[in-house]
PDB file of C-alpha atoms in Angstrom:
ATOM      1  CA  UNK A   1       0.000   0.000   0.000  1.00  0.00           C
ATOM      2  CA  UNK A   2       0.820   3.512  -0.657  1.00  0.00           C
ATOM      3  CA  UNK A   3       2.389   5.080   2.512  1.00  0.00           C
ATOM      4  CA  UNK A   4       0.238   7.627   4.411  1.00  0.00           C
ATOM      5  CA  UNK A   5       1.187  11.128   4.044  1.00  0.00           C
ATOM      6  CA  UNK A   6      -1.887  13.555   4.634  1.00  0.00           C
ATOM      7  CA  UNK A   7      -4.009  13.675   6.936  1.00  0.00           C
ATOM      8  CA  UNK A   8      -5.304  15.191  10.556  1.00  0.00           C
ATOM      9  CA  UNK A   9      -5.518  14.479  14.066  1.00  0.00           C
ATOM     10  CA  UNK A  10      -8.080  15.913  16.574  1.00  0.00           C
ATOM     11  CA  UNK A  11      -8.299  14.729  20.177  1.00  0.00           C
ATOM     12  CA  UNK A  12      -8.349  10.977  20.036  1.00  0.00           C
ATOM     13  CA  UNK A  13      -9.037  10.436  15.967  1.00  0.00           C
ATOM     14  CA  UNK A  14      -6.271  10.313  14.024  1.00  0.00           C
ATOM     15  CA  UNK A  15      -6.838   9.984  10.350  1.00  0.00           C
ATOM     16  CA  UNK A  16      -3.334   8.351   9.643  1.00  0.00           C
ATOM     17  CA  UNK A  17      -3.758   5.569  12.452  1.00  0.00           C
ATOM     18  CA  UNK A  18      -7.228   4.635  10.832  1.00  0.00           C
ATOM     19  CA  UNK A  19      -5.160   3.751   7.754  1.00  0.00           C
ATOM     20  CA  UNK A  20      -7.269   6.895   6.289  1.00  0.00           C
ATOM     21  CA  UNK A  21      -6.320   8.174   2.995  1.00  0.00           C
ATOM     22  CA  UNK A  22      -6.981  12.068   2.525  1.00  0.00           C
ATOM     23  CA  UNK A  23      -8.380  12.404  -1.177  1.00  0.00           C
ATOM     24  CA  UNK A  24     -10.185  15.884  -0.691  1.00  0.00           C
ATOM     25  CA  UNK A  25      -9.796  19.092   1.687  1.00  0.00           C
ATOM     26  CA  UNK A  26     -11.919  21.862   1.132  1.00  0.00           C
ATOM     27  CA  UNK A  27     -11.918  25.376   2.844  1.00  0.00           C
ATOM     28  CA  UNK A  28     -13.370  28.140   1.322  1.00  0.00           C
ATOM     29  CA  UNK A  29     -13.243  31.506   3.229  1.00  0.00           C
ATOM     30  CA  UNK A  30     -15.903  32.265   5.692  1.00  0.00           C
ATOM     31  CA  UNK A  31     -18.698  34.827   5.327  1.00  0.00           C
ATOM     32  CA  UNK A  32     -18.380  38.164   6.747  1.00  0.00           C
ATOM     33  CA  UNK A  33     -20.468  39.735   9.626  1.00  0.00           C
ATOM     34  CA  UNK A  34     -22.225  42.193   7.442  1.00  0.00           C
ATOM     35  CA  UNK A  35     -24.140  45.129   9.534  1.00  0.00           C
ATOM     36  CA  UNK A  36     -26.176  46.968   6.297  1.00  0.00           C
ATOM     37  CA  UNK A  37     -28.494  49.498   6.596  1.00  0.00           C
ATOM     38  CA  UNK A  38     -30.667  50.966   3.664  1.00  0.00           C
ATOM     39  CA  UNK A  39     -31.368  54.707   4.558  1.00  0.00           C
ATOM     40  CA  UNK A  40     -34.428  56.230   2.452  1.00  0.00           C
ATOM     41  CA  UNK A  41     -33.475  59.434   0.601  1.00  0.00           C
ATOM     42  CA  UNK A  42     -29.818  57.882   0.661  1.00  0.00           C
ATOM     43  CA  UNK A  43     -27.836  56.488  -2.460  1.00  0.00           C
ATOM     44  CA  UNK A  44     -26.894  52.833  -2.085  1.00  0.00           C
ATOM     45  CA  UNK A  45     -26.918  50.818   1.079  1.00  0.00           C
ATOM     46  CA  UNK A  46     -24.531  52.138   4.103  1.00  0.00           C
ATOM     47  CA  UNK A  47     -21.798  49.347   5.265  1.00  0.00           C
ATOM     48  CA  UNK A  48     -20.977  49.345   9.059  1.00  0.00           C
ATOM     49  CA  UNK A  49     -19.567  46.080   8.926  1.00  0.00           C
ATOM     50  CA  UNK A  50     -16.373  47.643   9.725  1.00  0.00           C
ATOM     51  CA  UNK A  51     -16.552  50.124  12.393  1.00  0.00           C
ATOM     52  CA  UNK A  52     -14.204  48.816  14.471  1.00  0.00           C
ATOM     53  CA  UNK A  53     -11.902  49.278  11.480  1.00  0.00           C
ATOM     54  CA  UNK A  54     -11.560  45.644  10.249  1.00  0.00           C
ATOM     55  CA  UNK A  55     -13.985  42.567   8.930  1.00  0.00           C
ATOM     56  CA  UNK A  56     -15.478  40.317  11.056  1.00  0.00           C
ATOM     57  CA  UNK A  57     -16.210  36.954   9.988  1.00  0.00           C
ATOM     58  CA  UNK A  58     -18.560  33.795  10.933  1.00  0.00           C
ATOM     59  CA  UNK A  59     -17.598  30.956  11.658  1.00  0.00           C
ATOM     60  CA  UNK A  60     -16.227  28.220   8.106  1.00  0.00           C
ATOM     61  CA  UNK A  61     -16.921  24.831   7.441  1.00  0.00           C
ATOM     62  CA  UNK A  62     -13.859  22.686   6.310  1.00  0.00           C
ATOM     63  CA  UNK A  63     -14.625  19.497   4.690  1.00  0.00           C
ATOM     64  CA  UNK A  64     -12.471  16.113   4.749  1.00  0.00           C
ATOM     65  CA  UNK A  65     -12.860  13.194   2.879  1.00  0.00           C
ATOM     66  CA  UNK A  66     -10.573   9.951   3.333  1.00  0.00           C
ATOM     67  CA  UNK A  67     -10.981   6.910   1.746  1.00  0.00           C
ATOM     68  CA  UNK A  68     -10.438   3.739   2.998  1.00  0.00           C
ATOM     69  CA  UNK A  69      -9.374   0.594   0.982  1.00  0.00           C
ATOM     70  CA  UNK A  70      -9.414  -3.270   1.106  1.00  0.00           C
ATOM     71  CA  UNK A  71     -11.438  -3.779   4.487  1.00  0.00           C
ATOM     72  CA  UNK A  72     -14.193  -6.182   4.480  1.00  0.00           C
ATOM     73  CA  UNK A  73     -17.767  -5.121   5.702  1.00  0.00           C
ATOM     74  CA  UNK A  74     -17.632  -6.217   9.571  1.00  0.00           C
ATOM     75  CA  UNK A  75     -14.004  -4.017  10.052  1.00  0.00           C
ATOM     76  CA  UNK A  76     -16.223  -0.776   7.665  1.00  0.00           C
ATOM     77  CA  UNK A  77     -18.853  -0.989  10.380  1.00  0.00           C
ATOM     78  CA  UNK A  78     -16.381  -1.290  13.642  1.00  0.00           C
ATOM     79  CA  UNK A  79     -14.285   1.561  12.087  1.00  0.00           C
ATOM     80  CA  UNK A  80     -17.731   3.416  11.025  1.00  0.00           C
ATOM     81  CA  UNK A  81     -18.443   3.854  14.757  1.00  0.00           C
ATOM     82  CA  UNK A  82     -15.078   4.501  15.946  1.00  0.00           C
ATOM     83  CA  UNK A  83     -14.697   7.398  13.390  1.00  0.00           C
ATOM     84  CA  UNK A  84     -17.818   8.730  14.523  1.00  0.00           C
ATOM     85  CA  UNK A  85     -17.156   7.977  18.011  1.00  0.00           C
ATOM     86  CA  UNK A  86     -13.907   9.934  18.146  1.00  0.00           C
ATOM     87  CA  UNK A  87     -15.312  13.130  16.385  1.00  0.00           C
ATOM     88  CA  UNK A  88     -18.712  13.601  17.590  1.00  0.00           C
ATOM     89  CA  UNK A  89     -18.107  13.067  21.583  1.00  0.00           C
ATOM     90  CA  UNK A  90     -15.792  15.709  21.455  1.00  0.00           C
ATOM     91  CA  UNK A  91     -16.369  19.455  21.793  1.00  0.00           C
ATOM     92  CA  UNK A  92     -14.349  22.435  20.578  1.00  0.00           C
ATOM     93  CA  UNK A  93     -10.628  21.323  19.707  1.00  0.00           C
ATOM     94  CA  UNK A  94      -7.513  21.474  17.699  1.00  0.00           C
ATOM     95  CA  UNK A  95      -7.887  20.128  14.286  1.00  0.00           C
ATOM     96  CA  UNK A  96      -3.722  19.327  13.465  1.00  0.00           C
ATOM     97  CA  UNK A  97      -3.414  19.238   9.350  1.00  0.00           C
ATOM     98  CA  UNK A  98      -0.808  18.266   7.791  1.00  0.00           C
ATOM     99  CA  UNK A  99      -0.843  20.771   5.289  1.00  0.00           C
ATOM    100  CA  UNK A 100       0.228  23.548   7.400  1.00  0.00           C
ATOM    101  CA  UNK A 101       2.043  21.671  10.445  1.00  0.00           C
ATOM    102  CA  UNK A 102       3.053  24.890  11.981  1.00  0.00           C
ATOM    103  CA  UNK A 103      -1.242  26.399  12.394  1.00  0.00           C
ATOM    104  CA  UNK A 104      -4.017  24.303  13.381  1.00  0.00           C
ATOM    105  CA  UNK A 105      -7.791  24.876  12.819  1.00  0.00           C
ATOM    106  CA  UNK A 106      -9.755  25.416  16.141  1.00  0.00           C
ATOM    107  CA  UNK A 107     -13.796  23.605  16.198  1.00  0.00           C
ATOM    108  CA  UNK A 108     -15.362  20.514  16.435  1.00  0.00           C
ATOM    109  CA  UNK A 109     -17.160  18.525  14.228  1.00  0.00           C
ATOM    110  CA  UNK A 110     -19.832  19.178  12.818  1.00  0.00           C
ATOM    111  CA  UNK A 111     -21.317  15.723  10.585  1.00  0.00           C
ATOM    112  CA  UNK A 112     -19.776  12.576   9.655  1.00  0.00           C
ATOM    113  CA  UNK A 113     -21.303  10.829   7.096  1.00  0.00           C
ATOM    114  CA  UNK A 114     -19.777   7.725   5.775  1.00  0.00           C
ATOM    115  CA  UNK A 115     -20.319   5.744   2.302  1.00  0.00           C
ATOM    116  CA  UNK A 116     -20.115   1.997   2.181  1.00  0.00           C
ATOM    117  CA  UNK A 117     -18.752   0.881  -1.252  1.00  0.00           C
ATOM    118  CA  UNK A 118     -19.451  -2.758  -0.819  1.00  0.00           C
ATOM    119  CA  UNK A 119     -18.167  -4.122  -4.252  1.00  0.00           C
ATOM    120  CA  UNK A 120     -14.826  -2.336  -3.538  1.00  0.00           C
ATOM    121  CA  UNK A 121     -14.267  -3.233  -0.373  1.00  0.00           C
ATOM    122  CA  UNK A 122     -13.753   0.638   0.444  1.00  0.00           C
ATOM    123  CA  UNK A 123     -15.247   3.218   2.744  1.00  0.00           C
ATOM    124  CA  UNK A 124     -15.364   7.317   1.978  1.00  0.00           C
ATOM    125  CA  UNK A 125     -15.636   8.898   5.032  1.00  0.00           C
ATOM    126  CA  UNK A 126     -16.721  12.842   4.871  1.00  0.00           C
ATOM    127  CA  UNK A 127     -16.001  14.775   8.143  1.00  0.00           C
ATOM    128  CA  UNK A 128     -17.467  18.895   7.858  1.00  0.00           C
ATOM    129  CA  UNK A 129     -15.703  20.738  11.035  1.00  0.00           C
ATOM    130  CA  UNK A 130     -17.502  24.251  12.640  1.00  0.00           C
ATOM    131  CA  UNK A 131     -14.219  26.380  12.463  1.00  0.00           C
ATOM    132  CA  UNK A 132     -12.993  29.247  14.109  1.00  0.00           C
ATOM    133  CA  UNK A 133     -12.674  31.604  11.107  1.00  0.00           C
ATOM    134  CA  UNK A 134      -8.284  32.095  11.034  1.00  0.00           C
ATOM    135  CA  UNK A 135      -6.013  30.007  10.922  1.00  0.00           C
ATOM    136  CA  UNK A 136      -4.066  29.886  14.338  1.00  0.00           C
ATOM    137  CA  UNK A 137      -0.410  29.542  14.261  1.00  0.00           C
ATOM    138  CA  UNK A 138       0.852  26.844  17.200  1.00  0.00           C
ATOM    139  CA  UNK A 139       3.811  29.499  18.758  1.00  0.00           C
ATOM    140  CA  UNK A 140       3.394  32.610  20.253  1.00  0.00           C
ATOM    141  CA  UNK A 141       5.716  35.056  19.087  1.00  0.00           C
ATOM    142  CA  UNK A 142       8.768  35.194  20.117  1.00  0.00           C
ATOM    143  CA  UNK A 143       9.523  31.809  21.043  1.00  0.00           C
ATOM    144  CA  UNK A 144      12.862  31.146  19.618  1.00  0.00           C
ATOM    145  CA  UNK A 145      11.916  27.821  17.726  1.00  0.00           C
ATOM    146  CA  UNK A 146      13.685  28.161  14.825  1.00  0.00           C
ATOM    147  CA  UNK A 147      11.857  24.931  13.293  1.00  0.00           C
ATOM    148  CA  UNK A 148       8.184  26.795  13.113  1.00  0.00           C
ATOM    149  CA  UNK A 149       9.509  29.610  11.782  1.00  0.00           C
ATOM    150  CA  UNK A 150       7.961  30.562   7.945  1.00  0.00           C
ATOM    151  CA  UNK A 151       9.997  33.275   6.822  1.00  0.00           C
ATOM    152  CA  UNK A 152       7.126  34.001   4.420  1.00  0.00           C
ATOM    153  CA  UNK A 153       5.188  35.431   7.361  1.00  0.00           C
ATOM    154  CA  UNK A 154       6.706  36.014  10.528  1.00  0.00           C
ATOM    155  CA  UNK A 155       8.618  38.324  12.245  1.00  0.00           C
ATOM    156  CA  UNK A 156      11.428  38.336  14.358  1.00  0.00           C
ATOM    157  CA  UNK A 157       9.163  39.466  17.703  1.00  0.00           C
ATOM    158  CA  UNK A 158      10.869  39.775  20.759  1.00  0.00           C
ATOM    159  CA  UNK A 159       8.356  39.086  23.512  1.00  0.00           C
ATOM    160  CA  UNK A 160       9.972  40.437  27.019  1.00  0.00           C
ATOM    161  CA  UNK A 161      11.624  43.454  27.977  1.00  0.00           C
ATOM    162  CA  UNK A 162      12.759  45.291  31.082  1.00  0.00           C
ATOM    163  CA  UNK A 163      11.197  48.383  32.338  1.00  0.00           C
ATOM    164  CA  UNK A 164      12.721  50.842  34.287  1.00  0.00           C
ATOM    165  CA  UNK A 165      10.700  53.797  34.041  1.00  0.00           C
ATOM    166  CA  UNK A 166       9.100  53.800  30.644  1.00  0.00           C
ATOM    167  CA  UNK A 167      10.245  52.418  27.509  1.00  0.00           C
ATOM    168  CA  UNK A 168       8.216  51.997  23.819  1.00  0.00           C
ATOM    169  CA  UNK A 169       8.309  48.748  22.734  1.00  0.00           C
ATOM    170  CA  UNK A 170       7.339  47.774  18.864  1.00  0.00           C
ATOM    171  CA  UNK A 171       5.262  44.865  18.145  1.00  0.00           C
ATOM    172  CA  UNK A 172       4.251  43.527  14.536  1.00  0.00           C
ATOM    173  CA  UNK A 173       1.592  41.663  13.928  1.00  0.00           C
ATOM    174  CA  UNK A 174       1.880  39.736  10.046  1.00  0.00           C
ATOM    175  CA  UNK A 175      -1.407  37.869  10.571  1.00  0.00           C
ATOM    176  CA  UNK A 176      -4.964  38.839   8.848  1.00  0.00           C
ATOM    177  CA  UNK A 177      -6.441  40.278  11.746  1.00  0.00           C
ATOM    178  CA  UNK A 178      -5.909  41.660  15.080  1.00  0.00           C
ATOM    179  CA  UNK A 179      -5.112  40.348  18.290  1.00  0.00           C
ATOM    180  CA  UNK A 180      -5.472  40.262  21.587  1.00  0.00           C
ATOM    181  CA  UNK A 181      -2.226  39.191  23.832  1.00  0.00           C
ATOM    182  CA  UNK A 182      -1.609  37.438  26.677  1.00  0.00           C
ATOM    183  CA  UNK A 183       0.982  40.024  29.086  1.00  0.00           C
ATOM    184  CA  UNK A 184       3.166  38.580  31.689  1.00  0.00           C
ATOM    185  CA  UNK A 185       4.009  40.890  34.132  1.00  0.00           C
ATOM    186  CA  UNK A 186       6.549  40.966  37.117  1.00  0.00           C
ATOM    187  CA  UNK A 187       5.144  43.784  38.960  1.00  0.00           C
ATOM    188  CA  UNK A 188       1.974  46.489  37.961  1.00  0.00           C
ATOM    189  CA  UNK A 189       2.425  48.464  34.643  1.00  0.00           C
ATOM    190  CA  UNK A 190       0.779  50.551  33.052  1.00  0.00           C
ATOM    191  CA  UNK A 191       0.412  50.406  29.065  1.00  0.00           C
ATOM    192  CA  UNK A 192      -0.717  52.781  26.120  1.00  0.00           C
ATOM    193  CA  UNK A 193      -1.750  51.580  22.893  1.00  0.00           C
ATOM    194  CA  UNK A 194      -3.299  53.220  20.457  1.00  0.00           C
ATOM    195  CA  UNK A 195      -4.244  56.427  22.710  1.00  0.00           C
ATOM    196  CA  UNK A 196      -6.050  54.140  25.382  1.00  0.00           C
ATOM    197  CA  UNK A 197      -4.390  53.205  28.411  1.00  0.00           C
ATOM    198  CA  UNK A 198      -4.968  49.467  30.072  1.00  0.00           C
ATOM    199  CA  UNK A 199      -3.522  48.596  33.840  1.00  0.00           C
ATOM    200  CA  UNK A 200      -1.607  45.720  33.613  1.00  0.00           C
ATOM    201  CA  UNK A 201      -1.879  43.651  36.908  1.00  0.00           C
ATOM    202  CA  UNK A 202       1.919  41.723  38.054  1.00  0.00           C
ATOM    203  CA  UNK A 203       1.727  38.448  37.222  1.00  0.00           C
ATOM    204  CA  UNK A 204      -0.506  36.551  33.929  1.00  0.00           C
ATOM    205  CA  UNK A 205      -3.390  38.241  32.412  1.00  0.00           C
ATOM    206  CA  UNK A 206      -5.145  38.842  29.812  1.00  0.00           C
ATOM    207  CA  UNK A 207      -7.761  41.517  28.361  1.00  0.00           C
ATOM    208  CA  UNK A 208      -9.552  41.510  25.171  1.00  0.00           C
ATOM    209  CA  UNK A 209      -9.606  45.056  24.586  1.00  0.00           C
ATOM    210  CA  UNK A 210      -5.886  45.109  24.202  1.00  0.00           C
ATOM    211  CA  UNK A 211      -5.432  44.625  20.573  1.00  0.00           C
ATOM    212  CA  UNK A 212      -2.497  44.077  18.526  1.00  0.00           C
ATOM    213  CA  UNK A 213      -3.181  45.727  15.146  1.00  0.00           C
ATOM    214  CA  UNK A 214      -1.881  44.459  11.845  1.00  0.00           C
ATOM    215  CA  UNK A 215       1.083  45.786  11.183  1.00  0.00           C
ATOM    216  CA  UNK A 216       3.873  47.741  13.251  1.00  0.00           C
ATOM    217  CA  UNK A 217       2.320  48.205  16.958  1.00  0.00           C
ATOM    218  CA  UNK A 218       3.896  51.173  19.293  1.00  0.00           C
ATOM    219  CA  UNK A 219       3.492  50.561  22.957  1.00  0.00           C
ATOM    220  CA  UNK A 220       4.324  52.538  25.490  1.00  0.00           C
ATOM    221  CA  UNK A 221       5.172  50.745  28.519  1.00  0.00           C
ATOM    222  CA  UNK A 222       5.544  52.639  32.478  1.00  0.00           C
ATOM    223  CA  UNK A 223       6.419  50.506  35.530  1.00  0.00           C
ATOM    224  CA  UNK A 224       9.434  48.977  36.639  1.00  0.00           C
ATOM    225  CA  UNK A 225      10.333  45.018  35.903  1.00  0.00           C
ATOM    226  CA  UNK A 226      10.081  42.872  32.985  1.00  0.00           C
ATOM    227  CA  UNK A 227       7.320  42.570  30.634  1.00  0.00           C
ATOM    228  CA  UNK A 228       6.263  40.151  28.217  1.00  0.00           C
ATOM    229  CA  UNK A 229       3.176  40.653  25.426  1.00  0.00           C
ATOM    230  CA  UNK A 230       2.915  37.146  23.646  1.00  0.00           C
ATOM    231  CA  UNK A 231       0.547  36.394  21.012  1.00  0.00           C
ATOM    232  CA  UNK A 232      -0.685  33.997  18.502  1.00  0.00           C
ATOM    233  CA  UNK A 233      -0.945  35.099  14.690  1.00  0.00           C
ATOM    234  CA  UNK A 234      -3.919  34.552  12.980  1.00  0.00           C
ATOM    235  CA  UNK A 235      -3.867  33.939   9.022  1.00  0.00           C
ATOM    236  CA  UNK A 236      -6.594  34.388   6.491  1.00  0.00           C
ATOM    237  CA  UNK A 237      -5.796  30.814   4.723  1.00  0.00           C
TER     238      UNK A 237
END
């Protein structure tokens, strides 16, 4: 048999260790969070889809479908319920593909639906996952794995710094939308982004109305310690 090399793995199911071939992978961008309103005496319909000054998107299906060969009817039905097993007691997860080994997906399936080709011996199995709409890469920057590192999209980030005082620290962000970080503090701080100012607590914390832009991110940084802003890109894939 041809040796396995596509496939996924989410919680328990692994498509490779079901002997799982990977013959289709579909995922078409997701639609956008469109806020439209049609004002009489107006020309053309008014788009405040993005106010906060980027798209926002629902949720994408990705589709899977394996094939497996040469197994008689009693080992299609045990594997039929282990497939379906695996997947559907499980909730929101990492989906690990193959195709981009340094990202994974982030949802949980959403149908399984399995063909029985009994002349053929062979059984399609087709596996539609809810996603998260971006891509999520596995490392937060800067983590100084050289081995994830995709020189067509990331950055050299440095993640911690010492503070004496105040300091401006820059940040860039090369994923598709932005993001908010995770900030380890050693003692309070104080940080300004943007124009708005956030307390920053000593210790691990995190607030979603910190945002890291796309692009080149100023910070300005008051307190005294060491500070770390660590963050996961997302990609538009």
């Amino acid at each position: 048999m041809t040796e396995i090399k596509e496939g996924i793995i989410f919680d328990r199911f692994d498509s490779k260790r079901h002997g799982l071939y990977l013959f289709e992978r579909d995922a078409p961008t997701p639609s956008e969070k469109e806020i439209t309103e049609d004002i009489p005496f107006m020309q053309g319909v008014h788009d405040f889809s993005m106010i906060l000054g980027e798209r926002v998107f629902e949720n994408r299906d990705i589709t899977y479908v394996f094939k497996k060969y040469n197994i008689h009817y009693e080992n299609r039905k045990t594997l039929e319920n282990k497939i379906k097993d695996e997947l559907m007691s499980v909730g929101q997860n990492k989906i690990i593909d193959t195709h981009d080994p340094v990202y994974y997906w982030f949802g949980k399936a959403k149908s399984v639906k399995v063909d029985d080709d009994h002349e053929k011996n062979k059984l399609v199995v087709t596996i539609v996952f809810d996603c998260y709409p971006f891509l999520l890469k596995n490392n937060a920057y800067f983590d100084d794995v050289w081995d994830t590192f995709n020189f067509d999209y990331d950055v050299a980030n440095w993640s911690r710094y010492k503070i004496n005082g105040k300091r401006t620290i820059t940040l860039i962000n090369t994923g598709s939308t932005a993001v908010s970080p995770t900030v380890i503090a050693s003692s309070p701080m104080t940080i300004i982004i943007d124009g708005d100012t956030y307390s920053i607590p000593a210790g691990t914390s995190s607030n979603v109305f910190i945002k890291i832009s796309r692009g080149i991110n100023k910070i300005a940084v008051s307190g005294n310690g060491e500070i770390s802003v660590l963050f996961r890109m997302e990609l538009m894939a």
